[in-house]
Amino acid sequence: MKATVRAHPNIALVKYWGKRDDALILPHQSSLSLTLEPIHVTTTVEFGAPSDTVELHGHAAKGSERDRVLRLLDQVRAQAGRDLGPAKVVSRGDFPMAAGLASSAAGFAALAVAGRAAAGLPQDTRASSILARRGSGSACRSVQGGFCEWMRGEREDGEDSYAVQRFDAGHWADLRMVVAILDRGEKEVKSRDGMKNTVETSPYYPAWVKDAEAEVPRARELIAKKDLEALGELCERNAWRMHSTSLAADPPLCYLNSATLGLIQHLREQRKKGVPVWFTLDAGPNPVLLTNAAHEVAAEALARACGAVDVVRCVPGGDATLLTEHLF
Ligand code: DP6
């Protein structure tokens, strides 16, 4: 009745931006990401506790944060088809910065895999990915390592909307992602609200959906060939298009700040000088740089020269895995 899982975050090369079903967390388009080490989240779930308790990163979770965890465990209870009793959840991350890189993808992936294991359900990556998706969309891509593709699916019940691993972490061990923390502050508009506003009000949204869906197989081909230059270009293009559709929302949504633009400018200059470095950008001002092992130090230096207060160098990461040591 107790299980512990370690999972890693992921960064999308082709982003997920917008839901066709808010309750089931079903996306309008497919997306493709890379799971990243060394950062991770470890989560222990135990059923049969005296009452439901959720401790996240050393604090008792409250409000919607707690509700999201308990709702996911209700799904586990329904899948187990028996009374598992209240649950105790303890989760800890080694994310070195406050709001630099969202821990929710790794957190919900760890919770889904640990919740199923604690309930005695068999290991099943598809079922775990669907469950993780119900916590946070991007979490479905953190159940497995390497390059994972979240297929949008067609069904209304979401049973065909989950992530599959296209290439494992060893496929392109030389690839690097360098997270540049320019701003540690909480973002003003969370991804969930930002994408909803964009879906509802941006006239560019249908174009985004069509384009992003078409970029996924292209990205897959470039990953197969390990073509860093072409993948870097695709990645930047996709990030710009996600941000463009949000800039066109009402009210407009701008996640970039002057430091972000400064870094992008500097990165382009470095690239002209032959440094193979590209960027992507989630719903916040902190770019993630894409490069190779030979240039990760140069990428970190570039980020620091542009005012990064923290930099995390990441390598392709592995699957969410069960651990024998529990957090309580
Ligand atoms: C910009 O997965 O955090 O990082 O499904 O509402 O929980 P919810 O959103 P979330 O959004 C991630 C958006 C993104 C792009 C991506 O990771 O694909």
Tab-separated table of C-alpha atoms and ligand atoms in Angstrom:
chain	number	residue	atom	x	y	z
A	1	MET	CA	0.000	0.000	0.000
A	2	LYS	CA	3.089	2.253	-0.128
A	3	ALA	CA	5.227	3.197	-3.121
A	4	THR	CA	7.882	5.793	-3.954
A	5	VAL	CA	8.769	7.101	-7.395
A	6	ARG	CA	11.358	9.494	-8.785
A	7	ALA	CA	10.479	11.393	-11.978
A	8	HIS	CA	12.196	14.077	-14.042
A	9	PRO	CA	10.820	17.278	-15.600
A	10	ASN	CA	10.569	17.679	-19.352
A	11	ILE	CA	10.912	20.643	-21.690
A	12	ALA	CA	8.875	20.679	-24.883
A	13	LEU	CA	10.588	21.123	-28.246
A	14	VAL	CA	7.114	21.414	-29.801
A	15	LYS	CA	4.854	22.945	-27.132
A	16	TYR	CA	1.447	22.016	-25.821
A	17	TRP	CA	-0.616	25.200	-25.678
A	18	GLY	CA	-4.375	24.944	-25.289
A	19	LYS	CA	-7.013	22.439	-24.225
A	20	ARG	CA	-10.010	21.139	-26.097
A	21	ASP	CA	-11.327	19.718	-22.800
A	22	ASP	CA	-10.430	21.532	-19.569
A	23	ALA	CA	-11.720	18.854	-17.195
A	24	LEU	CA	-9.974	15.880	-18.812
A	25	ILE	CA	-6.959	17.979	-19.897
A	26	LEU	CA	-7.131	17.081	-23.571
A	27	PRO	CA	-4.941	19.185	-25.881
A	28	HIS	CA	-5.817	20.699	-29.243
A	29	GLN	CA	-2.495	19.516	-30.672
A	30	SER	CA	0.253	16.961	-30.127
A	31	SER	CA	3.578	17.953	-28.542
A	32	LEU	CA	7.093	16.561	-28.199
A	33	SER	CA	9.538	16.954	-25.321
A	34	LEU	CA	12.827	15.884	-23.804
A	35	THR	CA	12.902	14.533	-20.240
A	36	LEU	CA	15.765	16.063	-18.252
A	37	GLU	CA	18.231	14.929	-15.610
A	38	PRO	CA	19.621	15.540	-13.030
A	39	ILE	CA	16.664	17.469	-11.553
A	40	HIS	CA	13.859	15.325	-10.210
A	41	VAL	CA	10.918	14.984	-7.868
A	42	THR	CA	10.493	12.073	-5.449
A	43	THR	CA	7.031	11.166	-4.193
A	44	THR	CA	5.790	8.574	-1.689
A	45	VAL	CA	2.128	7.566	-1.641
A	46	GLU	CA	0.570	5.381	1.039
A	47	PHE	CA	-3.059	4.277	1.112
A	48	GLY	CA	-4.710	3.277	4.377
A	49	ALA	CA	-3.519	6.393	6.245
A	50	PRO	CA	-5.638	7.825	9.121
A	51	SER	CA	-6.678	10.802	6.923
A	52	ASP	CA	-5.801	12.403	3.572
A	53	THR	CA	-2.586	14.424	3.985
A	54	VAL	CA	-0.460	16.018	1.273
A	55	GLU	CA	2.975	17.460	1.979
A	56	LEU	CA	4.725	19.154	-0.943
A	57	HIS	CA	8.313	20.358	-0.627
A	58	GLY	CA	8.124	20.504	3.177
A	59	HIS	CA	4.759	22.253	3.485
A	60	ALA	CA	1.226	20.958	3.997
A	61	ALA	CA	-0.542	21.525	0.659
A	62	LYS	CA	-3.716	23.600	0.773
A	63	GLY	CA	-6.515	24.712	-1.520
A	64	SER	CA	-6.346	23.881	-5.213
A	65	GLU	CA	-2.835	22.413	-4.920
A	66	ARG	CA	-4.112	19.801	-2.442
A	67	ASP	CA	-7.310	19.227	-4.423
A	68	ARG	CA	-5.390	18.447	-7.627
A	69	VAL	CA	-3.366	15.754	-5.832
A	70	LEU	CA	-6.406	14.225	-4.159
A	71	ARG	CA	-8.429	14.269	-7.394
A	72	LEU	CA	-5.700	12.279	-9.119
A	73	LEU	CA	-5.714	9.744	-6.268
A	74	ASP	CA	-9.504	9.462	-6.633
A	75	GLN	CA	-8.823	8.272	-10.186
A	76	VAL	CA	-6.445	5.651	-8.785
A	77	ARG	CA	-9.146	4.534	-6.335
A	78	ALA	CA	-11.627	4.202	-9.202
A	79	GLN	CA	-9.114	2.160	-11.250
A	80	ALA	CA	-8.369	-0.124	-8.291
A	81	GLY	CA	-12.108	-0.678	-7.866
A	82	ARG	CA	-11.828	-1.089	-4.121
A	83	ASP	CA	-11.744	1.001	-0.973
A	84	LEU	CA	-8.111	1.955	-0.444
A	85	GLY	CA	-8.805	4.327	2.444
A	86	PRO	CA	-7.306	7.812	2.891
A	87	ALA	CA	-3.874	8.565	1.438
A	88	LYS	CA	-0.700	10.150	2.750
A	89	VAL	CA	1.472	11.844	0.121
A	90	VAL	CA	4.907	13.347	0.645
A	91	SER	CA	6.743	14.896	-2.305
A	92	ARG	CA	10.145	16.562	-2.499
A	93	GLY	CA	12.006	18.085	-5.409
A	94	ASP	CA	15.598	19.069	-5.871
A	95	PHE	CA	14.641	21.954	-8.118
A	96	PRO	CA	17.341	24.472	-7.283
A	97	MET	CA	15.271	27.576	-7.918
A	98	ALA	CA	11.945	28.889	-6.742
A	99	ALA	CA	9.901	29.383	-9.886
A	100	GLY	CA	12.505	28.869	-12.592
A	101	LEU	CA	11.400	25.535	-13.884
A	102	ALA	CA	7.958	24.193	-13.137
A	103	SER	CA	8.077	21.045	-11.011
A	104	SER	CA	4.469	20.113	-11.791
A	105	ALA	CA	5.275	17.826	-14.755
A	106	ALA	CA	7.735	15.736	-12.734
A	107	GLY	CA	5.469	15.954	-9.668
A	108	PHE	CA	2.325	14.626	-11.317
A	109	ALA	CA	4.268	11.954	-13.225
A	110	ALA	CA	5.785	10.707	-9.943
A	111	LEU	CA	2.388	10.883	-8.225
A	112	ALA	CA	0.655	8.908	-10.983
A	113	VAL	CA	3.222	6.105	-11.101
A	114	ALA	CA	3.524	5.926	-7.278
A	115	GLY	CA	-0.261	6.112	-6.782
A	116	ARG	CA	-0.869	3.181	-9.121
A	117	ALA	CA	1.899	1.123	-7.541
A	118	ALA	CA	0.662	1.859	-3.996
A	119	ALA	CA	-2.814	0.702	-5.062
A	120	GLY	CA	-1.358	-2.575	-6.346
A	121	LEU	CA	-2.147	-1.779	-9.977
A	122	PRO	CA	0.256	-3.246	-12.570
A	123	GLN	CA	2.995	-1.069	-14.108
A	124	ASP	CA	1.548	0.348	-17.309
A	125	THR	CA	3.135	3.381	-18.971
A	126	ARG	CA	0.054	4.228	-21.017
A	127	ALA	CA	-2.265	4.163	-17.981
A	128	SER	CA	0.256	6.163	-15.926
A	129	SER	CA	0.638	8.745	-18.698
A	130	ILE	CA	-3.138	9.215	-18.934
A	131	LEU	CA	-3.351	9.539	-15.157
A	132	ALA	CA	-0.463	12.040	-15.002
A	133	ARG	CA	-2.160	14.044	-17.783
A	134	ARG	CA	-5.220	14.452	-15.545
A	135	GLY	CA	-2.975	16.238	-13.006
A	136	SER	CA	-1.152	18.484	-15.479
A	137	GLY	CA	-1.021	18.048	-19.253
A	138	SER	CA	2.740	18.208	-19.678
A	139	ALA	CA	3.173	15.597	-16.888
A	140	CYS	CA	2.069	12.827	-19.257
A	141	ARG	CA	5.403	13.322	-21.056
A	142	SER	CA	7.464	12.779	-17.846
A	143	VAL	CA	6.386	9.181	-17.202
A	144	GLN	CA	9.073	8.054	-19.613
A	145	GLY	CA	12.549	9.342	-20.328
A	146	GLY	CA	14.139	10.538	-23.552
A	147	PHE	CA	12.002	12.085	-26.279
A	148	CYS	CA	8.287	11.666	-25.618
A	149	GLU	CA	5.427	12.563	-27.903
A	150	TRP	CA	2.018	13.379	-26.431
A	151	MET	CA	-0.454	12.324	-29.093
A	152	ARG	CA	-3.479	14.581	-28.949
A	153	GLY	CA	-5.900	11.706	-29.572
A	154	GLU	CA	-9.389	11.878	-31.018
A	155	ARG	CA	-11.598	10.301	-28.391
A	156	GLU	CA	-13.807	12.338	-26.095
A	157	ASP	CA	-12.893	10.232	-23.064
A	158	GLY	CA	-9.160	10.949	-23.576
A	159	GLU	CA	-8.124	7.297	-23.567
A	160	ASP	CA	-6.040	7.844	-26.709
A	161	SER	CA	-4.396	11.054	-25.449
A	162	TYR	CA	-1.121	10.040	-23.799
A	163	ALA	CA	2.631	10.205	-24.356
A	164	VAL	CA	4.819	7.586	-25.967
A	165	GLN	CA	8.596	7.447	-25.971
A	166	ARG	CA	9.959	7.929	-29.486
A	167	PHE	CA	13.673	7.735	-28.581
A	168	ASP	CA	15.246	6.877	-25.236
A	169	ALA	CA	17.741	9.079	-23.386
A	170	GLY	CA	20.715	7.176	-24.836
A	171	HIS	CA	19.702	7.943	-28.429
A	172	TRP	CA	21.225	11.428	-28.311
A	173	ALA	CA	23.386	11.504	-25.190
A	174	ASP	CA	25.352	14.487	-26.519
A	175	LEU	CA	22.333	16.810	-26.502
A	176	ARG	CA	22.166	19.423	-23.726
A	177	MET	CA	19.521	21.738	-22.338
A	178	VAL	CA	20.733	24.644	-20.250
A	179	VAL	CA	18.056	26.342	-18.150
A	180	ALA	CA	18.767	30.063	-17.755
A	181	ILE	CA	16.976	31.597	-14.780
A	182	LEU	CA	16.715	35.308	-15.496
A	183	ASP	CA	13.831	35.928	-13.127
A	184	ARG	CA	12.885	33.898	-10.044
A	185	GLY	CA	9.538	35.604	-9.524
A	186	GLU	CA	6.199	33.825	-9.792
A	187	LYS	CA	4.748	34.316	-13.243
A	188	GLU	CA	1.782	36.642	-13.393
A	189	VAL	CA	-0.407	34.366	-15.518
A	190	LYS	CA	-0.119	30.630	-14.980
A	191	SER	CA	0.114	28.360	-18.065
A	192	ARG	CA	-3.349	26.997	-17.367
A	193	ASP	CA	-4.998	30.430	-17.425
A	194	GLY	CA	-2.785	31.774	-20.195
A	195	MET	CA	-3.562	28.961	-22.606
A	196	LYS	CA	-7.279	29.176	-21.840
A	197	ASN	CA	-7.358	32.882	-22.606
A	198	THR	CA	-5.402	32.227	-25.808
A	199	VAL	CA	-7.739	29.456	-26.994
A	200	GLU	CA	-10.777	31.650	-26.316
A	201	THR	CA	-9.606	34.984	-27.693
A	202	SER	CA	-6.577	34.743	-30.000
A	203	PRO	CA	-7.485	34.976	-33.701
A	204	TYR	CA	-4.180	33.228	-34.428
A	205	TYR	CA	-5.025	30.170	-32.330
A	206	PRO	CA	-6.307	27.910	-35.173
A	207	ALA	CA	-3.099	28.593	-37.120
A	208	TRP	CA	-1.049	27.616	-34.059
A	209	VAL	CA	-2.848	24.292	-33.757
A	210	LYS	CA	-2.356	23.404	-37.408
A	211	ASP	CA	1.286	24.424	-37.442
A	212	ALA	CA	2.276	22.730	-34.154
A	213	GLU	CA	0.645	19.461	-35.202
A	214	ALA	CA	2.673	19.492	-38.432
A	215	GLU	CA	5.926	20.294	-36.603
A	216	VAL	CA	5.774	17.167	-34.417
A	217	PRO	CA	6.656	14.616	-37.157
A	218	ARG	CA	9.306	17.027	-38.502
A	219	ALA	CA	10.883	17.284	-35.053
A	220	ARG	CA	10.769	13.490	-34.751
A	221	GLU	CA	12.702	13.118	-38.025
A	222	LEU	CA	15.335	15.647	-36.968
A	223	ILE	CA	15.788	13.871	-33.626
A	224	ALA	CA	16.198	10.564	-35.493
A	225	LYS	CA	18.977	12.192	-37.560
A	226	LYS	CA	20.410	14.062	-34.538
A	227	ASP	CA	20.382	17.235	-36.622
A	228	LEU	CA	20.996	19.855	-33.933
A	229	GLU	CA	20.920	22.879	-36.226
A	230	ALA	CA	17.594	22.025	-37.851
A	231	LEU	CA	16.044	20.949	-34.536
A	232	GLY	CA	17.253	24.160	-32.890
A	233	GLU	CA	15.622	26.208	-35.619
A	234	LEU	CA	12.382	24.257	-35.357
A	235	CYS	CA	12.393	24.665	-31.601
A	236	GLU	CA	12.828	28.455	-31.755
A	237	ARG	CA	10.211	28.792	-34.463
A	238	ASN	CA	7.727	26.797	-32.382
A	239	ALA	CA	8.405	28.854	-29.247
A	240	TRP	CA	7.963	32.128	-31.172
A	241	ARG	CA	4.675	30.881	-32.618
A	242	MET	CA	3.337	29.835	-29.212
A	243	HIS	CA	4.226	33.253	-27.807
A	244	SER	CA	2.806	35.029	-30.880
A	245	THR	CA	-0.576	33.389	-30.469
A	246	SER	CA	-0.590	34.509	-26.819
A	247	LEU	CA	0.488	38.059	-27.668
A	248	ALA	CA	-2.585	38.206	-29.915
A	249	ALA	CA	-4.957	37.169	-27.104
A	250	ASP	CA	-7.327	39.593	-25.399
A	251	PRO	CA	-6.050	40.762	-22.959
A	252	PRO	CA	-2.632	40.216	-24.560
A	253	LEU	CA	-0.286	37.871	-22.826
A	254	CYS	CA	3.440	38.622	-22.876
A	255	TYR	CA	5.658	36.212	-20.947
A	256	LEU	CA	8.926	37.671	-22.233
A	257	ASN	CA	10.722	40.544	-20.520
A	258	SER	CA	13.619	42.742	-21.586
A	259	ALA	CA	16.188	40.305	-20.158
A	260	THR	CA	14.663	37.490	-22.237
A	261	LEU	CA	14.975	39.552	-25.398
A	262	GLY	CA	18.518	40.590	-24.442
A	263	LEU	CA	19.539	36.966	-24.086
A	264	ILE	CA	17.952	36.007	-27.417
A	265	GLN	CA	19.828	38.850	-29.133
A	266	HIS	CA	23.136	37.770	-27.613
A	267	LEU	CA	22.456	34.128	-28.487
A	268	ARG	CA	21.949	35.056	-32.142
A	269	GLU	CA	25.247	36.940	-32.182
A	270	GLN	CA	27.023	33.945	-30.664
A	271	ARG	CA	25.443	31.697	-33.261
A	272	LYS	CA	26.783	33.902	-36.052
A	273	LYS	CA	30.212	33.356	-34.512
A	274	GLY	CA	29.724	29.603	-34.813
A	275	VAL	CA	28.418	28.644	-31.348
A	276	PRO	CA	25.665	26.035	-31.889
A	277	VAL	CA	23.042	27.301	-29.430
A	278	TRP	CA	19.275	27.782	-29.792
A	279	PHE	CA	16.503	28.551	-27.301
A	280	THR	CA	13.014	27.575	-26.342
A	281	LEU	CA	10.681	29.404	-23.990
A	282	ASP	CA	7.779	28.129	-21.877
A	283	ALA	CA	5.120	30.335	-20.295
A	284	GLY	CA	7.646	32.537	-18.513
A	285	PRO	CA	10.688	34.737	-19.113
A	286	ASN	CA	13.377	32.066	-18.582
A	287	PRO	CA	14.846	30.612	-21.803
A	288	VAL	CA	16.094	27.051	-22.046
A	289	LEU	CA	19.113	26.768	-24.335
A	290	LEU	CA	19.601	23.856	-26.681
A	291	THR	CA	23.180	22.877	-27.478
A	292	ASN	CA	25.632	19.968	-27.416
A	293	ALA	CA	28.043	18.695	-24.738
A	294	ALA	CA	31.008	20.517	-26.262
A	295	HIS	CA	29.210	23.876	-25.916
A	296	GLU	CA	27.290	23.594	-22.643
A	297	VAL	CA	29.924	25.637	-20.790
A	298	ALA	CA	29.711	28.340	-23.477
A	299	ALA	CA	25.892	28.263	-23.218
A	300	GLU	CA	26.093	28.716	-19.445
A	301	ALA	CA	28.551	31.604	-19.861
A	302	LEU	CA	26.207	33.225	-22.396
A	303	ALA	CA	23.295	32.946	-19.965
A	304	ARG	CA	25.303	34.395	-17.079
A	305	ALA	CA	26.588	37.250	-19.249
A	306	CYS	CA	22.934	38.110	-19.926
A	307	GLY	CA	22.070	38.292	-16.224
A	308	ALA	CA	21.027	34.730	-15.378
A	309	VAL	CA	20.873	34.398	-11.572
A	310	ASP	CA	20.947	30.614	-11.800
A	311	VAL	CA	21.810	28.150	-14.539
A	312	VAL	CA	21.054	24.426	-14.604
A	313	ARG	CA	22.811	22.239	-17.131
A	314	CYS	CA	20.712	19.201	-18.042
A	315	VAL	CA	21.212	15.999	-20.005
A	316	PRO	CA	18.587	13.646	-21.509
A	317	GLY	CA	16.858	11.937	-18.577
A	318	GLY	CA	15.335	8.547	-17.875
A	319	ASP	CA	11.959	7.040	-16.963
A	320	ALA	CA	9.979	7.657	-13.784
A	321	THR	CA	11.242	4.825	-11.555
A	322	LEU	CA	10.121	3.041	-8.425
A	323	LEU	CA	12.519	3.371	-5.488
A	324	THR	CA	12.821	1.009	-2.534
A	325	GLU	CA	13.517	3.820	-0.052
A	326	HIS	CA	10.426	5.769	1.034
A	327	LEU	CA	10.151	9.380	2.221
A	328	PHE	CA	8.284	8.298	5.419
B	1	DP6	C1	4.237	26.211	-22.042
B	1	DP6	O1	1.143	21.232	-18.475
B	1	DP6	O2	1.625	23.180	-16.955
B	1	DP6	O3	5.093	24.481	-20.638
B	1	DP6	O4	-2.204	21.097	-18.365
B	1	DP6	O5	-2.944	23.279	-17.419
B	1	DP6	O6	-1.440	21.799	-16.080
B	1	DP6	P1	-1.849	22.263	-17.463
B	1	DP6	O7	-0.617	23.025	-18.122
B	1	DP6	P2	0.928	22.676	-18.168
B	1	DP6	O8	1.363	23.560	-19.439
B	1	DP6	C2	2.608	23.480	-20.039
B	1	DP6	C3	2.721	24.515	-21.093
B	1	DP6	C4	4.124	24.746	-21.624
B	1	DP6	C5	4.383	23.914	-22.872
B	1	DP6	C6	4.677	22.444	-22.704
B	1	DP6	O9	5.232	22.013	-21.679
B	1	DP6	O10	4.362	21.704	-23.662
